[in-house]
C-alpha cells in the first residue's frame, strides 16, 4: 500500500507550485485605476482584474487578420459570434430561426414541416423557433433550454448565432453562450405587458444585460420585437416608451449607449425589417437600418492572432478520435500543432480543424471550431478545460485574488469571508468561497481605502481572495480579458440545499471522484491497482482527494459513502 500511495502521489498533476495562490504583484493603486469603469457584476459579481492562472468536407484556410493579405482568399469573410439574449418569450428563437430562413439556411419544405408540427402542439406561432429549438423537450415546453448554435452569412460577414435561454432557471446556460460571444442582440417584446414583465425587478431582461456586460459583450443591438402585435401595430409611441426606459438602465449597466448600443424595431415572426427595410406603408416613422444591415455595420472586436493559443473547451465527443469544441480566444492553430490540455497538462497533437462543415488548415481568434486531437481520450476532458500553447500555458489555480463589483445580494445578505457562490468563467462552472476581504475600492478615486473591512454590501467594489473547490484555468484580466472576467451567482438556500434530491449530490460527487481516479490512477500500473483494488485502496484515494481538493460534503460520511465505493469499483477502469 505505501508504494501504491507514493506512486499515486507522484502522478498528481496539480503540483504545489501550480495550485498555489497566484497573487498579482503587490496590489498597487495604479493597478486599480485600470479597472473597467463600466463593468458590473451579479452575486453576481464581476472580476475586472483576475489572476492568471455526412456532408462532404471542403478544405480551406481560416487565417488570422494579419495574414489575410498574403494567404487568405479575397472572398473570405470576417466572422462574428452573436448571442441572442432577453426575457423568456421575447422571441429570441423565433428571430434566430427567421434569420436562418431569410439567409437561405432553411428551405420552404422544412418550414412547412415545422408549421405542421407546431400546429399539432397548439403552438402555431412558434414554428420559426423550431429551427433553433431542435430537441423535443424545448418544443414541448415552448422554451429554450440549451444554447442553440447556428450559422449564416451576409455579403460581408459570417455569423455564428448563439441562442441563449431566457428562463431564469437556465441562466447558467445563458452565461455559457454569452461568454463565447463578440456582440449581443437583446430581444425585447413590444407586446403590452411582456416588456414590463421582463424589465421589472427579477425579470431576465435586466439580468441578461448585466451578465452580458460582465462577460465582455461590449456592443448591443436592442431589437424591439413583436411590433406587428395587435396591441402595438407598429406604434412609434410604444417603441419610444421602451427605448426611454431601457437607455438609463443600459447606462447604469456600463454601456456607452451612443457608441455601443443601437435600437431597431422588427417582427421576428413575419421577418419585417430584418433582411430588408420595413415598408413605409407599414411603418412610416422608421428611417434606420434593418437587422442584417445593423449586424454588418458592427466592428470586429480587437483580437490577437499572434498571442499564446487559448481555446476554452465547451464540449467534446468521439468521432474517429477525440474532438473538442470551442472558440479560439487568442493565437492561431494549425494542423500538426502540439498543444497542452490544461489543467491536466496532457500533451496533444492537432489532427484536423473544422469550422462549420468545412475542414480548414488553420483557425484564428474569434473562430468557433472543432479540433480533432491525438494523445488524449475523450473521457479525460471536461468542459472548462483549456486548449493552450505548450510554451506559454494558461495558469491552473485553486485560489486567486480578484477585484469584484457587487450588483445585487440576496435580501438582507452581506458579502464577507465565508460567502459561498457558484463561479462562472469562460466554460467553467465551479463552487467557490470568499476566504478573505483584502481592500475596498473608493468609488470616486478608484483607489484602495485604508480602513480594514469585514463585510461590504450592494454596489461595493472590493478586492478579495477566492478559493475554488477544483483546479480551474484562469488568466489576469489585463492579459486576457476573455479569460479573466467572471461572474459569481448565488441562489436561495432552500433551492440549493433542500430541494435537490440526495442522489444528485451523490452523482456530482461521484463524477468528481471518478474524474480524480481517471487522471491520477490510470497512468499507474493497472495490474497493481487491480490486484489491490478494494475498499482499503478506495479509502486511501478518497482521503487523498478530500485533503487535496476539499469538495466532498459531510453527507458522504453517512450511508451514501458505501454506495459510492461500489460504483467506483465498478466504473474506475471502464
CSV table of C-alpha atoms in Angstrom, one decimal, residues 117-449:
chain,number,residue,atom,x,y,z
A,117,UNK,CA,-45.6,20.2,-36.0
A,118,UNK,CA,-46.3,23.5,-34.2
A,119,UNK,CA,-49.9,23.3,-35.1
A,120,UNK,CA,-50.2,19.8,-33.8
A,121,UNK,CA,-48.8,21.1,-30.5
A,122,UNK,CA,-51.2,24.0,-30.5
A,123,UNK,CA,-48.3,26.4,-30.8
A,124,UNK,CA,-49.0,27.8,-34.3
A,125,UNK,CA,-46.9,30.9,-33.9
A,126,UNK,CA,-43.8,29.1,-32.7
A,127,UNK,CA,-42.8,27.2,-35.8
A,128,UNK,CA,-39.9,29.6,-36.6
A,129,UNK,CA,-38.5,28.9,-33.2
A,130,UNK,CA,-38.3,25.2,-34.0
A,131,UNK,CA,-35.4,26.0,-36.4
A,132,UNK,CA,-33.3,26.9,-33.3
A,133,UNK,CA,-35.0,24.8,-30.6
A,134,UNK,CA,-34.1,21.4,-32.0
A,135,UNK,CA,-34.8,19.0,-29.2
A,136,UNK,CA,-38.3,17.7,-28.2
A,137,UNK,CA,-38.1,19.0,-24.6
A,138,UNK,CA,-37.7,22.6,-25.9
A,139,UNK,CA,-40.6,22.2,-28.3
A,140,UNK,CA,-42.9,20.6,-25.8
A,141,UNK,CA,-42.1,23.2,-23.1
A,142,UNK,CA,-42.1,26.0,-25.7
A,143,UNK,CA,-38.9,27.5,-24.3
A,144,UNK,CA,-35.2,27.2,-25.0
A,145,UNK,CA,-33.1,25.2,-22.5
A,146,UNK,CA,-29.7,24.7,-24.1
A,147,UNK,CA,-27.7,27.3,-26.0
A,148,UNK,CA,-28.7,26.9,-29.7
A,149,UNK,CA,-26.0,27.3,-32.3
A,150,UNK,CA,-26.3,28.0,-36.0
A,151,UNK,CA,-24.5,29.8,-38.8
A,152,UNK,CA,-25.5,32.2,-41.5
A,153,UNK,CA,-23.8,34.7,-43.9
A,154,UNK,CA,-24.4,38.1,-45.3
A,155,UNK,CA,-22.5,39.8,-48.1
A,156,UNK,CA,-19.6,40.7,-45.9
A,157,UNK,CA,-19.8,38.6,-42.7
A,158,UNK,CA,-20.0,35.1,-41.4
A,159,UNK,CA,-22.1,34.9,-38.3
A,160,UNK,CA,-22.4,32.3,-35.5
A,161,UNK,CA,-25.7,32.6,-33.7
A,162,UNK,CA,-25.8,31.6,-30.0
A,163,UNK,CA,-29.4,31.4,-28.9
A,164,UNK,CA,-29.4,31.8,-25.1
A,165,UNK,CA,-32.3,30.5,-23.0
A,166,UNK,CA,-34.4,33.3,-21.4
A,167,UNK,CA,-35.9,31.5,-18.4
A,168,UNK,CA,-34.3,32.3,-15.1
A,169,UNK,CA,-33.8,28.6,-14.4
A,170,UNK,CA,-31.3,28.3,-17.2
A,171,UNK,CA,-29.2,31.4,-16.5
A,172,UNK,CA,-26.0,29.3,-16.3
A,173,UNK,CA,-26.6,28.2,-19.9
A,174,UNK,CA,-27.1,31.8,-20.9
A,175,UNK,CA,-23.8,32.6,-19.3
A,176,UNK,CA,-22.1,29.9,-21.3
A,177,UNK,CA,-23.5,31.4,-24.5
A,178,UNK,CA,-22.6,35.0,-23.7
A,179,UNK,CA,-19.0,34.0,-22.7
A,180,UNK,CA,-18.5,32.9,-26.3
A,181,UNK,CA,-20.0,36.0,-28.0
A,182,UNK,CA,-18.4,39.1,-29.6
A,183,UNK,CA,-21.7,41.1,-29.7
A,184,UNK,CA,-25.2,40.8,-28.3
A,185,UNK,CA,-28.7,41.1,-29.7
A,186,UNK,CA,-31.1,42.0,-26.8
A,187,UNK,CA,-34.6,40.9,-27.9
A,188,UNK,CA,-37.4,42.8,-26.2
A,189,UNK,CA,-41.1,42.1,-26.7
A,190,UNK,CA,-43.2,45.2,-27.5
A,191,UNK,CA,-46.4,43.4,-26.7
A,192,UNK,CA,-48.4,45.0,-24.0
A,193,UNK,CA,-47.4,43.6,-20.6
A,194,UNK,CA,-44.5,41.5,-21.9
A,195,UNK,CA,-41.9,44.2,-21.9
A,196,UNK,CA,-42.9,45.3,-18.4
A,197,UNK,CA,-42.6,41.7,-17.1
A,198,UNK,CA,-39.1,41.3,-18.4
A,199,UNK,CA,-37.9,44.7,-17.4
A,200,UNK,CA,-39.2,44.9,-13.8
A,201,UNK,CA,-37.0,43.7,-10.9
A,202,UNK,CA,-36.4,40.0,-11.2
A,203,UNK,CA,-37.0,40.0,-15.0
A,204,UNK,CA,-34.4,38.4,-17.2
A,205,UNK,CA,-34.1,41.5,-19.5
A,206,UNK,CA,-32.2,43.2,-16.6
A,207,UNK,CA,-30.1,40.3,-15.5
A,208,UNK,CA,-29.2,39.3,-19.1
A,209,UNK,CA,-28.0,42.8,-19.8
A,210,UNK,CA,-25.9,42.9,-16.6
A,211,UNK,CA,-24.4,39.5,-17.3
A,212,UNK,CA,-23.7,40.3,-20.9
A,213,UNK,CA,-21.7,43.4,-19.9
A,214,UNK,CA,-19.9,41.4,-17.2
A,215,UNK,CA,-18.9,38.7,-19.7
A,216,UNK,CA,-17.4,41.1,-22.2
A,217,UNK,CA,-20.3,41.7,-24.6
A,218,UNK,CA,-19.5,45.3,-25.2
A,219,UNK,CA,-21.8,46.1,-28.1
A,220,UNK,CA,-25.6,45.5,-28.2
A,221,UNK,CA,-28.3,45.6,-30.8
A,222,UNK,CA,-31.6,46.2,-28.9
A,223,UNK,CA,-34.2,44.6,-31.1
A,224,UNK,CA,-37.8,45.7,-30.2
A,225,UNK,CA,-39.7,42.6,-31.4
A,226,UNK,CA,-43.4,41.9,-32.0
A,227,UNK,CA,-44.1,45.3,-33.4
A,228,UNK,CA,-46.8,43.7,-35.6
A,229,UNK,CA,-48.7,42.6,-32.5
A,230,UNK,CA,-52.4,43.8,-32.3
A,231,UNK,CA,-51.5,45.6,-29.1
A,232,UNK,CA,-48.7,47.6,-30.8
A,233,UNK,CA,-49.4,47.9,-34.6
A,234,UNK,CA,-46.0,49.5,-35.2
A,235,UNK,CA,-46.8,52.4,-32.9
A,236,UNK,CA,-43.9,54.8,-32.5
A,237,UNK,CA,-45.2,55.7,-29.1
A,238,UNK,CA,-44.7,52.1,-27.8
A,239,UNK,CA,-41.2,51.9,-29.4
A,240,UNK,CA,-40.2,55.3,-27.8
A,241,UNK,CA,-41.6,54.2,-24.4
A,242,UNK,CA,-39.4,51.1,-24.4
A,243,UNK,CA,-36.3,53.0,-25.6
A,244,UNK,CA,-36.8,55.7,-23.0
A,245,UNK,CA,-36.9,53.1,-20.2
A,246,UNK,CA,-34.0,51.0,-21.5
A,247,UNK,CA,-31.5,53.8,-22.1
A,248,UNK,CA,-31.0,54.8,-18.4
A,249,UNK,CA,-30.8,51.1,-17.4
A,250,UNK,CA,-28.2,50.3,-20.1
A,251,UNK,CA,-26.1,53.3,-19.0
A,252,UNK,CA,-26.3,52.1,-15.4
A,253,UNK,CA,-25.1,48.7,-16.5
A,254,UNK,CA,-22.0,50.2,-18.0
A,255,UNK,CA,-22.9,50.6,-21.7
A,256,UNK,CA,-22.0,53.7,-23.7
A,257,UNK,CA,-25.4,54.0,-25.3
A,258,UNK,CA,-24.4,56.5,-28.0
A,259,UNK,CA,-21.3,54.5,-29.1
A,260,UNK,CA,-22.1,50.8,-28.4
A,261,UNK,CA,-25.9,50.4,-28.4
A,262,UNK,CA,-28.4,50.6,-31.3
A,263,UNK,CA,-32.2,50.2,-31.2
A,264,UNK,CA,-34.3,49.0,-34.1
A,265,UNK,CA,-37.9,47.6,-34.5
A,266,UNK,CA,-38.7,44.2,-36.1
A,267,UNK,CA,-41.2,41.5,-36.4
A,268,UNK,CA,-39.4,38.2,-35.9
A,269,UNK,CA,-42.4,36.1,-36.8
A,270,UNK,CA,-43.0,37.9,-40.1
A,271,UNK,CA,-39.4,38.8,-40.9
A,272,UNK,CA,-40.2,42.5,-41.1
A,273,UNK,CA,-37.3,44.9,-41.0
A,274,UNK,CA,-34.8,42.1,-40.9
A,275,UNK,CA,-33.3,41.3,-44.3
A,276,UNK,CA,-34.8,44.3,-46.0
A,277,UNK,CA,-36.1,47.6,-44.5
A,278,UNK,CA,-39.7,47.8,-43.4
A,279,UNK,CA,-42.1,49.2,-45.9
A,280,UNK,CA,-43.1,52.9,-45.3
A,281,UNK,CA,-46.7,51.9,-45.7
A,282,UNK,CA,-46.3,49.6,-42.6
A,283,UNK,CA,-44.0,51.8,-40.5
A,284,UNK,CA,-43.7,55.4,-41.8
A,285,UNK,CA,-41.6,56.7,-39.0
A,286,UNK,CA,-38.6,54.3,-39.2
A,287,UNK,CA,-35.6,55.6,-41.2
A,288,UNK,CA,-32.9,53.4,-39.7
A,289,UNK,CA,-31.3,50.2,-41.0
A,290,UNK,CA,-32.8,46.7,-41.0
A,291,UNK,CA,-31.3,44.0,-38.7
A,292,UNK,CA,-29.0,42.5,-41.4
A,293,UNK,CA,-27.6,46.0,-42.2
A,294,UNK,CA,-27.0,46.7,-38.5
A,295,UNK,CA,-25.2,43.4,-37.9
A,296,UNK,CA,-23.0,44.0,-40.9
A,297,UNK,CA,-22.0,47.5,-39.7
A,298,UNK,CA,-20.7,46.3,-36.3
A,299,UNK,CA,-16.9,46.5,-36.0
A,300,UNK,CA,-15.0,43.3,-35.2
A,301,UNK,CA,-13.6,43.5,-31.6
A,302,UNK,CA,-9.8,43.5,-31.3
A,303,UNK,CA,-8.2,40.1,-31.5
A,304,UNK,CA,-4.6,38.9,-31.0
A,305,UNK,CA,-3.7,36.3,-33.7
A,306,UNK,CA,0.0,36.2,-32.5
A,307,UNK,CA,-0.7,35.7,-28.8
A,308,UNK,CA,-0.4,32.4,-26.9
A,309,UNK,CA,-3.0,30.0,-28.0
A,310,UNK,CA,-6.1,29.8,-25.8
A,311,UNK,CA,-9.3,27.8,-26.5
A,312,UNK,CA,-11.7,27.1,-23.7
A,313,UNK,CA,-13.4,23.7,-24.3
A,314,UNK,CA,-17.2,23.9,-24.2
A,315,UNK,CA,-17.9,20.3,-25.4
A,316,UNK,CA,-16.2,17.1,-26.5
A,317,UNK,CA,-17.2,13.9,-28.3
A,318,UNK,CA,-15.8,10.9,-30.1
A,319,UNK,CA,-15.7,10.9,-33.9
A,320,UNK,CA,-12.9,8.5,-35.1
A,321,UNK,CA,-10.9,10.1,-32.4
A,322,UNK,CA,-11.2,12.8,-29.7
A,323,UNK,CA,-12.9,16.0,-30.9
A,324,UNK,CA,-13.2,19.2,-28.8
A,325,UNK,CA,-15.3,22.3,-29.5
A,326,UNK,CA,-14.7,25.9,-28.5
A,327,UNK,CA,-14.0,29.4,-29.5
A,328,UNK,CA,-10.4,30.5,-30.2
A,329,UNK,CA,-9.8,33.4,-27.8
A,330,UNK,CA,-6.1,34.1,-28.6
A,331,UNK,CA,-3.5,33.0,-31.0
A,332,UNK,CA,-3.9,30.7,-34.0
A,333,UNK,CA,-3.8,26.9,-34.5
A,334,UNK,CA,-2.7,24.7,-37.5
A,335,UNK,CA,-2.9,21.1,-38.3
A,336,UNK,CA,0.0,19.3,-36.8
A,337,UNK,CA,0.5,21.8,-33.9
A,338,UNK,CA,1.4,20.4,-30.5
A,339,UNK,CA,-0.8,21.8,-27.7
A,340,UNK,CA,-1.4,21.3,-24.0
A,341,UNK,CA,-4.8,20.5,-22.4
A,342,UNK,CA,-5.0,22.3,-19.1
A,343,UNK,CA,-5.3,21.8,-16.1
A,344,UNK,CA,-4.3,18.2,-16.5
A,345,UNK,CA,-1.2,19.0,-18.6
A,346,UNK,CA,-1.9,16.5,-21.3
A,347,UNK,CA,0.3,16.9,-24.4
A,348,UNK,CA,-1.8,16.5,-27.6
A,349,UNK,CA,-1.4,16.9,-31.3
A,350,UNK,CA,-3.9,18.6,-33.7
A,351,UNK,CA,-5.0,16.1,-36.3
A,352,UNK,CA,-7.7,18.2,-38.0
A,353,UNK,CA,-9.6,21.5,-37.6
A,354,UNK,CA,-13.3,22.1,-38.7
A,355,UNK,CA,-15.2,25.3,-39.0
A,356,UNK,CA,-18.9,24.8,-39.6
A,357,UNK,CA,-18.8,21.9,-42.1
A,358,UNK,CA,-15.5,22.9,-43.7
A,359,UNK,CA,-12.2,21.3,-42.9
A,360,UNK,CA,-9.6,24.1,-42.5
A,361,UNK,CA,-5.8,24.0,-42.2
A,362,UNK,CA,-5.7,26.9,-39.7
A,363,UNK,CA,-8.0,28.9,-37.5
A,364,UNK,CA,-7.5,32.3,-35.8
A,365,UNK,CA,-9.1,34.2,-32.9
A,366,UNK,CA,-12.8,34.6,-32.9
A,367,UNK,CA,-13.5,31.3,-34.7
A,368,UNK,CA,-15.8,28.7,-33.3
A,369,UNK,CA,-14.1,25.4,-34.3
A,370,UNK,CA,-14.0,21.7,-33.7
A,371,UNK,CA,-10.5,20.3,-33.2
A,372,UNK,CA,-9.6,16.6,-33.6
A,373,UNK,CA,-6.8,15.6,-31.2
A,374,UNK,CA,-4.5,12.7,-30.6
A,375,UNK,CA,-2.8,11.9,-27.3
A,376,UNK,CA,-5.8,12.1,-25.1
A,377,UNK,CA,-9.1,10.2,-24.6
A,378,UNK,CA,-12.5,11.9,-24.8
A,379,UNK,CA,-13.4,10.9,-21.2
A,380,UNK,CA,-10.3,12.6,-19.9
A,381,UNK,CA,-11.6,16.1,-21.0
A,382,UNK,CA,-14.2,18.1,-19.2
A,383,UNK,CA,-16.0,21.3,-20.1
A,384,UNK,CA,-13.9,24.2,-18.7
A,385,UNK,CA,-10.6,22.7,-19.7
A,386,UNK,CA,-8.5,24.9,-21.9
A,387,UNK,CA,-6.5,24.0,-25.1
A,388,UNK,CA,-3.3,26.0,-24.6
A,389,UNK,CA,0.1,26.6,-26.1
A,390,UNK,CA,2.9,24.5,-24.8
A,391,UNK,CA,5.4,27.4,-24.5
A,392,UNK,CA,3.0,29.7,-22.5
A,393,UNK,CA,0.3,27.5,-20.9
A,394,UNK,CA,-2.6,29.0,-19.1
A,395,UNK,CA,-2.3,29.1,-15.3
A,396,UNK,CA,-4.2,26.5,-13.3
A,397,UNK,CA,-5.1,27.5,-9.7
A,398,UNK,CA,-7.3,26.7,-6.8
A,399,UNK,CA,-7.1,30.1,-5.2
A,400,UNK,CA,-6.7,33.6,-6.6
A,401,UNK,CA,-7.2,37.3,-5.9
A,402,UNK,CA,-9.8,39.3,-7.8
A,403,UNK,CA,-11.4,42.7,-7.8
A,404,UNK,CA,-15.2,42.4,-7.7
A,405,UNK,CA,-18.1,44.8,-8.1
A,406,UNK,CA,-21.2,43.7,-6.3
A,407,UNK,CA,-24.5,44.4,-8.1
A,408,UNK,CA,-27.1,42.5,-6.1
A,409,UNK,CA,-27.0,40.4,-3.0
A,410,UNK,CA,-29.8,38.2,-1.6
A,411,UNK,CA,-32.1,40.1,0.7
A,412,UNK,CA,-30.5,41.0,4.0
A,413,UNK,CA,-27.3,39.3,2.9
A,414,UNK,CA,-23.8,40.8,3.4
A,415,UNK,CA,-20.6,40.0,1.4
A,416,UNK,CA,-17.9,38.7,3.8
A,417,UNK,CA,-15.4,36.0,4.3
A,418,UNK,CA,-17.1,32.6,4.1
A,419,UNK,CA,-19.6,33.8,1.4
A,420,UNK,CA,-20.2,30.9,-0.9
A,421,UNK,CA,-21.3,31.1,-4.6
A,422,UNK,CA,-21.1,29.5,-8.0
A,423,UNK,CA,-18.3,30.9,-10.2
A,424,UNK,CA,-18.8,31.1,-14.0
A,425,UNK,CA,-15.7,31.8,-16.1
A,426,UNK,CA,-15.5,31.0,-19.8
A,427,UNK,CA,-16.8,27.4,-19.9
A,428,UNK,CA,-16.2,26.7,-16.2
A,429,UNK,CA,-18.9,26.3,-13.6
A,430,UNK,CA,-17.4,25.8,-10.1
A,431,UNK,CA,-18.4,26.2,-6.5
A,432,UNK,CA,-16.2,28.8,-4.7
A,433,UNK,CA,-15.8,30.6,-1.3
A,434,UNK,CA,-14.6,34.1,-0.5
A,435,UNK,CA,-11.9,33.4,2.1
A,436,UNK,CA,-10.7,36.9,2.8
A,437,UNK,CA,-11.7,40.5,2.0
A,438,UNK,CA,-8.5,42.5,1.4
A,439,UNK,CA,-9.4,46.0,0.4
A,440,UNK,CA,-12.4,48.1,-0.6
A,441,UNK,CA,-12.1,50.5,-3.5
A,442,UNK,CA,-13.2,54.1,-3.3
A,443,UNK,CA,-15.9,54.5,-6.0
A,444,UNK,CA,-14.8,58.1,-6.6
A,445,UNK,CA,-11.0,57.9,-6.6
A,446,UNK,CA,-10.8,54.2,-7.8
A,447,UNK,CA,-8.1,53.7,-5.2
A,448,UNK,CA,-7.9,51.3,-2.3
A,449,UNK,CA,-9.4,52.6,1.0
